[in-house]
Short mmCIF file of N, CA and C and ligand atoms in Angstrom, two decimals:
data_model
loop_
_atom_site.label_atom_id
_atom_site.label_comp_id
_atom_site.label_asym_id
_atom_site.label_seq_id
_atom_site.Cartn_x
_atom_site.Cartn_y
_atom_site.Cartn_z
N UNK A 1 78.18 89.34 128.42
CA UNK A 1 79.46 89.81 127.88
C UNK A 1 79.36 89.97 126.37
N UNK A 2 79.71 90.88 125.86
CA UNK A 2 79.79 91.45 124.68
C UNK A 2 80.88 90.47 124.38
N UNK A 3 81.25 90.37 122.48
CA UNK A 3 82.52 89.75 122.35
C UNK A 3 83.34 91.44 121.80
N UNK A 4 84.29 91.23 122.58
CA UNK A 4 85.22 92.66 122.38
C UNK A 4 85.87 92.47 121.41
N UNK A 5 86.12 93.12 120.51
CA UNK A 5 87.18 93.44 119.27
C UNK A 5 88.52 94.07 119.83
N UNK A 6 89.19 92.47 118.63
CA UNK A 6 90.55 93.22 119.07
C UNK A 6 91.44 94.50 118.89
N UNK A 7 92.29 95.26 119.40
CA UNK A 7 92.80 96.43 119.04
C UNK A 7 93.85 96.41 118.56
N UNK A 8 94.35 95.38 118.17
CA UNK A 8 95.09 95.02 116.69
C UNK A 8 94.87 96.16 115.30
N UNK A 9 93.77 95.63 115.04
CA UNK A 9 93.37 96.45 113.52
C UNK A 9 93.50 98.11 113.88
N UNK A 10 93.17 98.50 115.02
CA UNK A 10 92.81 99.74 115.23
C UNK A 10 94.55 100.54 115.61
N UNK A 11 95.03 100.06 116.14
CA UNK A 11 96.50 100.15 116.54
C UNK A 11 97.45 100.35 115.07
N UNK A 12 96.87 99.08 113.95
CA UNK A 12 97.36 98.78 113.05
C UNK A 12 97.18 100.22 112.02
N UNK A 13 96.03 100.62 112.02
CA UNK A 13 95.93 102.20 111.24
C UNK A 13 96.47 103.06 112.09
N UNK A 14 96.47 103.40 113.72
CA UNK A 14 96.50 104.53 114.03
C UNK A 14 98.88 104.64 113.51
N UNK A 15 98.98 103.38 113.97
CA UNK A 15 100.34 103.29 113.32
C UNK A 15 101.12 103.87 111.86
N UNK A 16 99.53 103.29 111.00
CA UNK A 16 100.21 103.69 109.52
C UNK A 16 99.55 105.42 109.89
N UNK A 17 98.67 106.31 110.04
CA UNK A 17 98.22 107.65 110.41
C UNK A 17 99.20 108.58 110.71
N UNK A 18 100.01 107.87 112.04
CA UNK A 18 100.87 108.70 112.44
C UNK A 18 102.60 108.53 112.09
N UNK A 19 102.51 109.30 110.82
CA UNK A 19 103.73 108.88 109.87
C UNK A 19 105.11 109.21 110.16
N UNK A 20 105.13 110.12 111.40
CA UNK A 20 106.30 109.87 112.02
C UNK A 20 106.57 109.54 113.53
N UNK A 21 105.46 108.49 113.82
CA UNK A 21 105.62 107.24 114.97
C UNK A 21 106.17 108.05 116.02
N UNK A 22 105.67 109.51 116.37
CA UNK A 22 105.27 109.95 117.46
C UNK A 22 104.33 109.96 118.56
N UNK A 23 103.85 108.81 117.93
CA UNK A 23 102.25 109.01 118.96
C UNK A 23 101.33 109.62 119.04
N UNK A 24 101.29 110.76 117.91
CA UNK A 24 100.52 111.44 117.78
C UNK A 24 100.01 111.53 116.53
N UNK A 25 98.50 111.46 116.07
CA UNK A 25 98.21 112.13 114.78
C UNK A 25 98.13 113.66 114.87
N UNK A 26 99.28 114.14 114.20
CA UNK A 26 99.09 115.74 113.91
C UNK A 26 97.63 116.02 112.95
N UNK A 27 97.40 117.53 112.75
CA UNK A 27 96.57 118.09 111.88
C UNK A 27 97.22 117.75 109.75
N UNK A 28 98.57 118.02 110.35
CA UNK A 28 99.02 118.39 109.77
C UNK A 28 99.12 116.60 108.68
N UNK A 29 99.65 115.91 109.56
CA UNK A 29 99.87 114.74 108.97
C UNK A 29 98.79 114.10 108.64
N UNK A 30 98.04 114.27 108.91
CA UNK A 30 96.34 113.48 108.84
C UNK A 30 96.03 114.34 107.76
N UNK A 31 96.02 115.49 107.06
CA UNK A 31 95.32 116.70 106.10
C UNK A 31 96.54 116.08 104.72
N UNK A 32 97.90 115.66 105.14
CA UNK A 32 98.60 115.65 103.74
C UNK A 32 98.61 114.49 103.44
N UNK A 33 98.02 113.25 103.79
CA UNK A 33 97.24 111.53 103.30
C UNK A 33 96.55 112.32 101.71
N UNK A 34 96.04 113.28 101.81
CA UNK A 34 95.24 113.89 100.65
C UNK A 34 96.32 114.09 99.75
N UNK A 35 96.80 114.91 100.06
CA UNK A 35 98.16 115.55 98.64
C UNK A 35 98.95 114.39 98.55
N UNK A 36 99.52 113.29 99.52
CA UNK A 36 100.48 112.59 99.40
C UNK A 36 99.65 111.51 98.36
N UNK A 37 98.35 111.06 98.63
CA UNK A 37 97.88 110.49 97.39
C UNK A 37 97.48 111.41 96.05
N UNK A 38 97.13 112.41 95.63
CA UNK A 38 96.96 113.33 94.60
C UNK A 38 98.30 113.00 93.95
N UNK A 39 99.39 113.69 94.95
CA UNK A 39 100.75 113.59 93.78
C UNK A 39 100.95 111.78 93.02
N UNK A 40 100.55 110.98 93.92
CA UNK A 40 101.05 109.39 93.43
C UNK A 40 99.70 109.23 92.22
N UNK A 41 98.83 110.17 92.10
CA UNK A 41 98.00 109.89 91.41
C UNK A 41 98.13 110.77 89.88
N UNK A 42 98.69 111.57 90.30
CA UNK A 42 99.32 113.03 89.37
C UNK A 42 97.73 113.66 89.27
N UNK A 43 97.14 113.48 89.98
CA UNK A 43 95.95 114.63 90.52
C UNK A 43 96.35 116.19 90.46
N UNK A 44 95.79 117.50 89.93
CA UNK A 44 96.50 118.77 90.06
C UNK A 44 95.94 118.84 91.89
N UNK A 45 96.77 119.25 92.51
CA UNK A 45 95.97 120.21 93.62
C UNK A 45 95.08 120.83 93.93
N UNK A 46 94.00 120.88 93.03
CA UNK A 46 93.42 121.72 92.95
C UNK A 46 91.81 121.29 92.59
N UNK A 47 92.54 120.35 91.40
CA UNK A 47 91.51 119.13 90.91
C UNK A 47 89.76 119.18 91.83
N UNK A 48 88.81 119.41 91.55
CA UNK A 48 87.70 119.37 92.52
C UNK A 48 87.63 118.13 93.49
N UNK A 49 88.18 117.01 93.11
CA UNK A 49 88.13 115.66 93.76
C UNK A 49 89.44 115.89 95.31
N UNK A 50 89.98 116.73 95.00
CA UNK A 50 91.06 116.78 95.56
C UNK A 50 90.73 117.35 96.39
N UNK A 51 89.88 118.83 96.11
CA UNK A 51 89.70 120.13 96.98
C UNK A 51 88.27 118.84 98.28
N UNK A 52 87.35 117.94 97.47
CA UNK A 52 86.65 117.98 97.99
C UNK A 52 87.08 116.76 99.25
N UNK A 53 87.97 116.14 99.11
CA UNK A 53 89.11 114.89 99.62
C UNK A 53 89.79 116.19 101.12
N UNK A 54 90.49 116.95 100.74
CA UNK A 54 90.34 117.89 101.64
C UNK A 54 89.37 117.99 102.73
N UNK A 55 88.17 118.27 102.22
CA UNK A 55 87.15 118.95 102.75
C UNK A 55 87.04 117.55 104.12
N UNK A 56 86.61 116.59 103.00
CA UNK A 56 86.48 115.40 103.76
C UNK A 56 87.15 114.90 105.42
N UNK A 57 88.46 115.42 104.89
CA UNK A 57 89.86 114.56 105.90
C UNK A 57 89.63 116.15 107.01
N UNK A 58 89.39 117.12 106.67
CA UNK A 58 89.07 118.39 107.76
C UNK A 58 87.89 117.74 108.64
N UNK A 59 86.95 117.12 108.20
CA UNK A 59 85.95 116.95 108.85
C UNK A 59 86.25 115.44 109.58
N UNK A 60 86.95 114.43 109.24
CA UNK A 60 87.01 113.34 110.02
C UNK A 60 88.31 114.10 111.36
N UNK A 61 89.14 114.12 110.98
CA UNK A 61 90.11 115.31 111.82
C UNK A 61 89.04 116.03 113.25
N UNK A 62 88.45 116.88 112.84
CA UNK A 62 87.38 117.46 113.09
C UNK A 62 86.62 116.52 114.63
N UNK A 63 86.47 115.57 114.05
CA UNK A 63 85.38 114.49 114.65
C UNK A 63 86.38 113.82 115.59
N UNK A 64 88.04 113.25 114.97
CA UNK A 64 88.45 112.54 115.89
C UNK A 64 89.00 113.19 117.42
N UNK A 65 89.20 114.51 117.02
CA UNK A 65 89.98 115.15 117.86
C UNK A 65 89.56 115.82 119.08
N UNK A 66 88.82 114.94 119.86
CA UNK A 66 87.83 115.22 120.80
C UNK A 66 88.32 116.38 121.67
N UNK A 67 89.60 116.87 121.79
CA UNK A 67 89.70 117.69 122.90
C UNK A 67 89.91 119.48 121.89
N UNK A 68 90.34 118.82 120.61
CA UNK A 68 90.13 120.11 119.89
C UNK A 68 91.99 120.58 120.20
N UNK A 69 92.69 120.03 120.40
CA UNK A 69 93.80 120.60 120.64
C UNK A 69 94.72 120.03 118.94
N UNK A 70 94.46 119.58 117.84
CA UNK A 70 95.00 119.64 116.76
C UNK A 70 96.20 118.10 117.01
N UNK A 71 95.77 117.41 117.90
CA UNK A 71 96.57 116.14 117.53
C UNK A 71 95.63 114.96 118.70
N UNK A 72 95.38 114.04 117.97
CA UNK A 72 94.63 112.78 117.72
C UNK A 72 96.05 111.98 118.95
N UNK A 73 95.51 111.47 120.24
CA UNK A 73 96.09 110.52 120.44
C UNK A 73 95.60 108.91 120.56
N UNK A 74 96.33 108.18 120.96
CA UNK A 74 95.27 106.70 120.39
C UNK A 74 94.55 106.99 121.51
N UNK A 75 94.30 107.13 122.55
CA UNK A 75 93.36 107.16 123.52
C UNK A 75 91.91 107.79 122.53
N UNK A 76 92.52 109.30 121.76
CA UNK A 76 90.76 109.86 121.16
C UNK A 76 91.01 108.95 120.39
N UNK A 77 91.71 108.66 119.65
CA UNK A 77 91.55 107.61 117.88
C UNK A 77 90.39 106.43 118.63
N UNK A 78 91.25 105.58 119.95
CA UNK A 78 90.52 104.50 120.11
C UNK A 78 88.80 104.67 120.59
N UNK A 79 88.95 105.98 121.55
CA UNK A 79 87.25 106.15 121.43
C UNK A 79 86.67 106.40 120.83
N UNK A 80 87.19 106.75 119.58
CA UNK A 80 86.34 107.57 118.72
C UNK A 80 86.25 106.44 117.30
N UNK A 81 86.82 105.72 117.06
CA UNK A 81 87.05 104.97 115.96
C UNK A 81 85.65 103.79 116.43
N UNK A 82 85.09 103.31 115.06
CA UNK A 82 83.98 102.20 114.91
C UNK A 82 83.08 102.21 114.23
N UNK A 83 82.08 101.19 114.75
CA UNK A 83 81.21 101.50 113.26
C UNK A 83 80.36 102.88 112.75
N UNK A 84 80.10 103.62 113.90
CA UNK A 84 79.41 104.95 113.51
C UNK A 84 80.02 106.15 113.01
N UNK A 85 81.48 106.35 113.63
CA UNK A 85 82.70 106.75 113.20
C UNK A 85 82.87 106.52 111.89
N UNK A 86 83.12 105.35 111.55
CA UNK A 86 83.03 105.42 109.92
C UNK A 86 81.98 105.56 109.20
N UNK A 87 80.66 105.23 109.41
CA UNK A 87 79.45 105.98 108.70
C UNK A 87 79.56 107.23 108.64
N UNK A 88 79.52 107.90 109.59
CA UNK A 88 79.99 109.42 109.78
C UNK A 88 80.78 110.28 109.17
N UNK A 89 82.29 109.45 108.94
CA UNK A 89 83.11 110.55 108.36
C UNK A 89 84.21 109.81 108.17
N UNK A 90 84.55 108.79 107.96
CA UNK A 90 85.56 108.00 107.41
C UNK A 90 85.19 107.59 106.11
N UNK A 91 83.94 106.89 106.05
CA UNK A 91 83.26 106.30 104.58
C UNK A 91 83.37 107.74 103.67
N UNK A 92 83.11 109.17 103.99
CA UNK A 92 83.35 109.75 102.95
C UNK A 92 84.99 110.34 102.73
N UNK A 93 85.37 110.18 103.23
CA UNK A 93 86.92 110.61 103.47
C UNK A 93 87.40 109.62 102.28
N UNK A 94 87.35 108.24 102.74
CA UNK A 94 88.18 106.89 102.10
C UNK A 94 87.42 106.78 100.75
N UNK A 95 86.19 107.79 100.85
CA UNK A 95 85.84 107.50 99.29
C UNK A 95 86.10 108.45 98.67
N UNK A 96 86.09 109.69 99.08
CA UNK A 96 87.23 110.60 98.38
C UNK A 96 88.71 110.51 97.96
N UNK A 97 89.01 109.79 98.89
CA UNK A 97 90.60 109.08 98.04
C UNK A 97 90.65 108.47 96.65
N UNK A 98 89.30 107.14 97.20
CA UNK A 98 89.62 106.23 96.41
C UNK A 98 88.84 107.33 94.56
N UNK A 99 88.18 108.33 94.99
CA UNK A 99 87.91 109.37 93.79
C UNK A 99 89.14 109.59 93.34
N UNK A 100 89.91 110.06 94.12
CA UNK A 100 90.91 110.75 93.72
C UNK A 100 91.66 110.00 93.09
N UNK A 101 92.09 108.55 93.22
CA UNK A 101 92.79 107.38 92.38
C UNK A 101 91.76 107.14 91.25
N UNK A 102 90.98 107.28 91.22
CA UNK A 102 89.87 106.61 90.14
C UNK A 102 89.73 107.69 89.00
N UNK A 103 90.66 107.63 88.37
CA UNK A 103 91.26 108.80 87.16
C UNK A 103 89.94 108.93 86.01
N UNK A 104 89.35 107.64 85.89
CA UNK A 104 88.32 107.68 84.64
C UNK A 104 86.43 107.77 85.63
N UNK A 105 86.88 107.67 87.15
CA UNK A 105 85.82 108.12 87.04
C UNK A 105 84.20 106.73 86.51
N UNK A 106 85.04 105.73 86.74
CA UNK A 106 83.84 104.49 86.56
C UNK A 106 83.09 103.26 88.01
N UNK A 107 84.19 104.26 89.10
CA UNK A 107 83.78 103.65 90.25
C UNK A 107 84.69 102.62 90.53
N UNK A 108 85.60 101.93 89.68
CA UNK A 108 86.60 100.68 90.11
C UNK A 108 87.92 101.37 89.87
N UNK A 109 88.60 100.47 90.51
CA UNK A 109 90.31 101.01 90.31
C UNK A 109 91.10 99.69 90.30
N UNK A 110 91.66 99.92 88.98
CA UNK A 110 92.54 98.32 88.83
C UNK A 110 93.49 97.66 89.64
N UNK A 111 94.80 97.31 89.47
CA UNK A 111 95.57 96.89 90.19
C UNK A 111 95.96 97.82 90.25
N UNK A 112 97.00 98.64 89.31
CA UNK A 112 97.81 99.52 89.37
C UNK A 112 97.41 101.11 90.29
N UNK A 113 96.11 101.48 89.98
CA UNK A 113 95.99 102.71 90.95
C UNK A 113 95.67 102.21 92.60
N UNK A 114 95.20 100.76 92.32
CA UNK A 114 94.77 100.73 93.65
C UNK A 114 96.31 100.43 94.62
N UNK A 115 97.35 99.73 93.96
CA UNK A 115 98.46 99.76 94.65
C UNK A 115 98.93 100.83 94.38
N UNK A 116 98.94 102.18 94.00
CA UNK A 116 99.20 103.14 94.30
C UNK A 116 98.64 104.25 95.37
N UNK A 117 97.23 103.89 95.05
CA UNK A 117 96.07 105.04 96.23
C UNK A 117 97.05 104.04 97.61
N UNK A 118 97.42 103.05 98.14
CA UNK A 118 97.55 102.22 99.06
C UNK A 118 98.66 102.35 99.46
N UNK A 119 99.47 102.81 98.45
CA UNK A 119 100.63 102.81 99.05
C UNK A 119 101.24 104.09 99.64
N UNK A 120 100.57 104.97 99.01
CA UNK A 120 100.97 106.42 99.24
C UNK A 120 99.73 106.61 100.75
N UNK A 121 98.58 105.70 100.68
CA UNK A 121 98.44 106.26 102.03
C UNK A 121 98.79 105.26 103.39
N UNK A 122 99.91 104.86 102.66
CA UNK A 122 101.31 104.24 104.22
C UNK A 122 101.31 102.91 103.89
N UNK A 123 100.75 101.93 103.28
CA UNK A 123 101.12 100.35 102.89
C UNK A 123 102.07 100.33 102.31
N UNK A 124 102.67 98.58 102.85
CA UNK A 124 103.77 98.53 102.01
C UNK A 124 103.23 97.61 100.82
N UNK A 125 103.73 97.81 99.60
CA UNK A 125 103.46 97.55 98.54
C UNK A 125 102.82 96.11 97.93
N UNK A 126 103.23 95.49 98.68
CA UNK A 126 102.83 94.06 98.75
C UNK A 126 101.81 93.67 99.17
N UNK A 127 101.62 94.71 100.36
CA UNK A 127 100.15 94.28 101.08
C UNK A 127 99.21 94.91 100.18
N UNK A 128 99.36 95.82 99.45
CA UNK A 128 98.38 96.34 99.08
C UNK A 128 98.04 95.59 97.76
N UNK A 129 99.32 95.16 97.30
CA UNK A 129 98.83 93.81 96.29
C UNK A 129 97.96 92.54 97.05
N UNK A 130 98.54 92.17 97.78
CA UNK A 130 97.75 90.84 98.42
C UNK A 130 96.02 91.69 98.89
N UNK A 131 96.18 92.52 99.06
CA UNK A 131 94.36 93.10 98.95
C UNK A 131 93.67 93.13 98.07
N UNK A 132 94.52 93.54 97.34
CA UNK A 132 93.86 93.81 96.03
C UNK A 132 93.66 92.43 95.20
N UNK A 133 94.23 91.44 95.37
CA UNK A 133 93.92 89.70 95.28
C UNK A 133 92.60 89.17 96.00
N UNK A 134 92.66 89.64 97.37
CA UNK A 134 91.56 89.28 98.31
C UNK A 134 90.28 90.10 97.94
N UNK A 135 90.35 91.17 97.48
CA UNK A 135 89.43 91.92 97.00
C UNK A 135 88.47 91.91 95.63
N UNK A 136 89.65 91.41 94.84
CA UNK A 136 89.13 91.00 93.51
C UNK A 136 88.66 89.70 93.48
N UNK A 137 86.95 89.34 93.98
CA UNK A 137 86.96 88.06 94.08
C UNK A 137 86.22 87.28 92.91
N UNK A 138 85.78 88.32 91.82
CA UNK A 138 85.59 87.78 90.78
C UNK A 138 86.95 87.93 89.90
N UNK A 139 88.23 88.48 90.12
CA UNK A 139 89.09 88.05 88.88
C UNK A 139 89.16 89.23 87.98
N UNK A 140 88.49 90.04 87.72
CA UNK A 140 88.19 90.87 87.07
C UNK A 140 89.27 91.93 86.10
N UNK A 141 90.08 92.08 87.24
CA UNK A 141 91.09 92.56 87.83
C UNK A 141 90.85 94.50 88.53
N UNK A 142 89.64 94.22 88.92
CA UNK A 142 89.36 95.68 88.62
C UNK A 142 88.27 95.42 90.81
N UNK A 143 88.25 96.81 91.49
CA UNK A 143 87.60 96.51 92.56
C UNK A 143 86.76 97.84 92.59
N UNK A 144 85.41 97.25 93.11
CA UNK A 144 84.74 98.39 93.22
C UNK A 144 84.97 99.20 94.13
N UNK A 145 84.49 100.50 94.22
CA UNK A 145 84.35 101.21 95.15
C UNK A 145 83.65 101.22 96.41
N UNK A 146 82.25 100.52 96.15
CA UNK A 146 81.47 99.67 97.80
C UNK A 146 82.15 98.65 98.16
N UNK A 147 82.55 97.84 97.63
CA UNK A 147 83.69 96.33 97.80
C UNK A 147 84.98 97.13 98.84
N UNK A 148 85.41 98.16 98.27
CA UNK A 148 86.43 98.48 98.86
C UNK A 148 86.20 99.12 100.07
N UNK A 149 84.98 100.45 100.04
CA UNK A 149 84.93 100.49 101.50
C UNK A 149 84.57 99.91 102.30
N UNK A 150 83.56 99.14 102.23
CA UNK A 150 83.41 97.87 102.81
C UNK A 150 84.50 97.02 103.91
N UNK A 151 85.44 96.64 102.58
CA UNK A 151 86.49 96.04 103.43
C UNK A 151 87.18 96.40 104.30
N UNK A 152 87.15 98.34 104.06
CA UNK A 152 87.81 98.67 105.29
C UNK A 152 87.31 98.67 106.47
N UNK A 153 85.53 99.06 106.45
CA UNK A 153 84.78 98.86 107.66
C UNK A 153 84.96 97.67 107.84
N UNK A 154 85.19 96.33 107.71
CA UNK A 154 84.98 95.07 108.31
C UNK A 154 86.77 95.11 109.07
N UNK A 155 87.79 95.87 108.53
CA UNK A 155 88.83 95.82 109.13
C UNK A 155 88.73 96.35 110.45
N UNK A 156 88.35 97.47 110.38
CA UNK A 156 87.75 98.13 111.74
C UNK A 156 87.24 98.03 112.53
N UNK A 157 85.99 97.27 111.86
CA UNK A 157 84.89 96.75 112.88
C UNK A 157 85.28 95.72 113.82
N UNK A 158 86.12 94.62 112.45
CA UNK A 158 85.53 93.17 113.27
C UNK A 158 87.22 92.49 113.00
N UNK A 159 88.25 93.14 112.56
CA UNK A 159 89.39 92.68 112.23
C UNK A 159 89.50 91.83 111.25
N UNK A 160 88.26 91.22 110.51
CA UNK A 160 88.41 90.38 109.47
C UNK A 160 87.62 90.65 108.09
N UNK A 161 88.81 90.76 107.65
CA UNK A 161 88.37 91.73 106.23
C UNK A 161 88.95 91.45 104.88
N UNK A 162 88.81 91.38 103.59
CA UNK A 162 90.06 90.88 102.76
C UNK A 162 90.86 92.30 102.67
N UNK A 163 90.32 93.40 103.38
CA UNK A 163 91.42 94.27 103.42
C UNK A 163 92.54 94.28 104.30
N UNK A 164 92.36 93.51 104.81
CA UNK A 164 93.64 93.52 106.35
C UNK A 164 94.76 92.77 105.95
N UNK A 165 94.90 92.56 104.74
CA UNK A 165 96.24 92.30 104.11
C UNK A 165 96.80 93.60 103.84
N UNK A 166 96.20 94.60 103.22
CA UNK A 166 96.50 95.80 102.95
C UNK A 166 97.31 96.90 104.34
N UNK A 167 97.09 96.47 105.59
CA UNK A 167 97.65 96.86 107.04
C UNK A 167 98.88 96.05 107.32
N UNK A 168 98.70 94.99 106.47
CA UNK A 168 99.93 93.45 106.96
C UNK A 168 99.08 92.73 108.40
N UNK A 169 98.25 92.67 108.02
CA UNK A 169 97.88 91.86 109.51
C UNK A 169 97.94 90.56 109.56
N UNK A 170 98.33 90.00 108.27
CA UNK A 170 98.76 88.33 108.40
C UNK A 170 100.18 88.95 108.87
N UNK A 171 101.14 89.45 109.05
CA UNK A 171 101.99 89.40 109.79
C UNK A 171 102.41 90.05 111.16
N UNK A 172 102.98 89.82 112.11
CA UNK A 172 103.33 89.70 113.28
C UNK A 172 103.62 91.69 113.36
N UNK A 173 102.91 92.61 114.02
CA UNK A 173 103.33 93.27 114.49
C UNK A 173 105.17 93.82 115.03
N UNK A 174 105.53 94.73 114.75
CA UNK A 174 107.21 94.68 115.13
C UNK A 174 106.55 95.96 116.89
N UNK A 175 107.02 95.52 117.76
CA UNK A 175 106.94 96.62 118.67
C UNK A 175 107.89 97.03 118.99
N UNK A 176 107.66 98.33 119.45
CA UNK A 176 109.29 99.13 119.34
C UNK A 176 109.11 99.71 120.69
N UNK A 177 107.98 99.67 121.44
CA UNK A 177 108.23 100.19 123.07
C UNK A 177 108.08 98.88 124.50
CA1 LIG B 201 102.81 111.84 114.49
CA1 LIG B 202 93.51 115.84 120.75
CA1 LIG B 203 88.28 103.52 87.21
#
């Protein structure tokens, strides 16, 4: 017996993804995570980081949407999501964001952009502070860019991550069906 991972964490993104809790990831909603962080970043549209953040989220889109019909349900999210999945095409997606918050371009993002890149892509504000605590484990006040994706693959992978404050996973799920 394998030890199975729980579908907590995975439930927990496809939730924040699908931003109007239809059950479905649209094309549409999965492609504007890009602009909806650019504007919180005051990124132009156009910006190369932006165009290439684009490029990125077309191609994970691309990958999740196994039947090709333009909306992601958790059934493809859940087969398709893990560790190769994110080598593949999540790690460059989430690091094109975190480009796109990273205004100077030195590879870290302080408190302030990182609770902004976080919040604009669906956290609530707090969590993305309490990550950004768990994340900063030298104090610094500043988190790298491998530190950070990192944490999201260990959210994914294995549910235990200092990013899974950033999802709220110290708190209790609300279910609504
Ligand atoms: Ca939806
Ligand atoms: Ca589909
Ligand atoms: Ca920076």
């Amino acid at each position: 017996m394998s030890h199975p991972v729980s579908d907590s964490p995975r439930h927990r993104i496809f939730a924040m993804l699908d931003v109007d809790g239809d059950g479905v990831i649209t094309h549409a909603e999965y492609v504007a995570r890009v602009d909806r962080v650019a504007s919180a970043m005051g990124r132009d549209a156009h910006h190369p980081v932006v165009t290439a953040s684009r490029a990125a989220h077309e191609a994970v889109f691309e990958d999740m949407d196994a039947d090709h019909d333009g909306r992601v349900t958790f059934e493809e999210y859940h087969a398709w999501v893990g560790h190769d999945a994110f080598e593949r095409s999540c790690r460059p997606a989430l690091g094109s964001l975190f480009d796109i918050a990273d205004t100077d371009a030195d590879g870290r993002l302080d408190r302030e952009e990182f609770t902004r890149l976080r919040t604009a892509a669906g956290n609530a504000e707090s969590d993305a502070g309490a990550a950004f605590d768990a994340l900063d484990t030298d104090r610094d006040g500043l988190i790298d860019r491998d530190a950070y994706l990192a944490g999201i693959r260990d959210f994914v992978t294995t549910g235990t991550s200092p990013m899974a404050a950033a999802y709220g996973a110290d708190r209790p799920v609300l279910k609504t069906q």
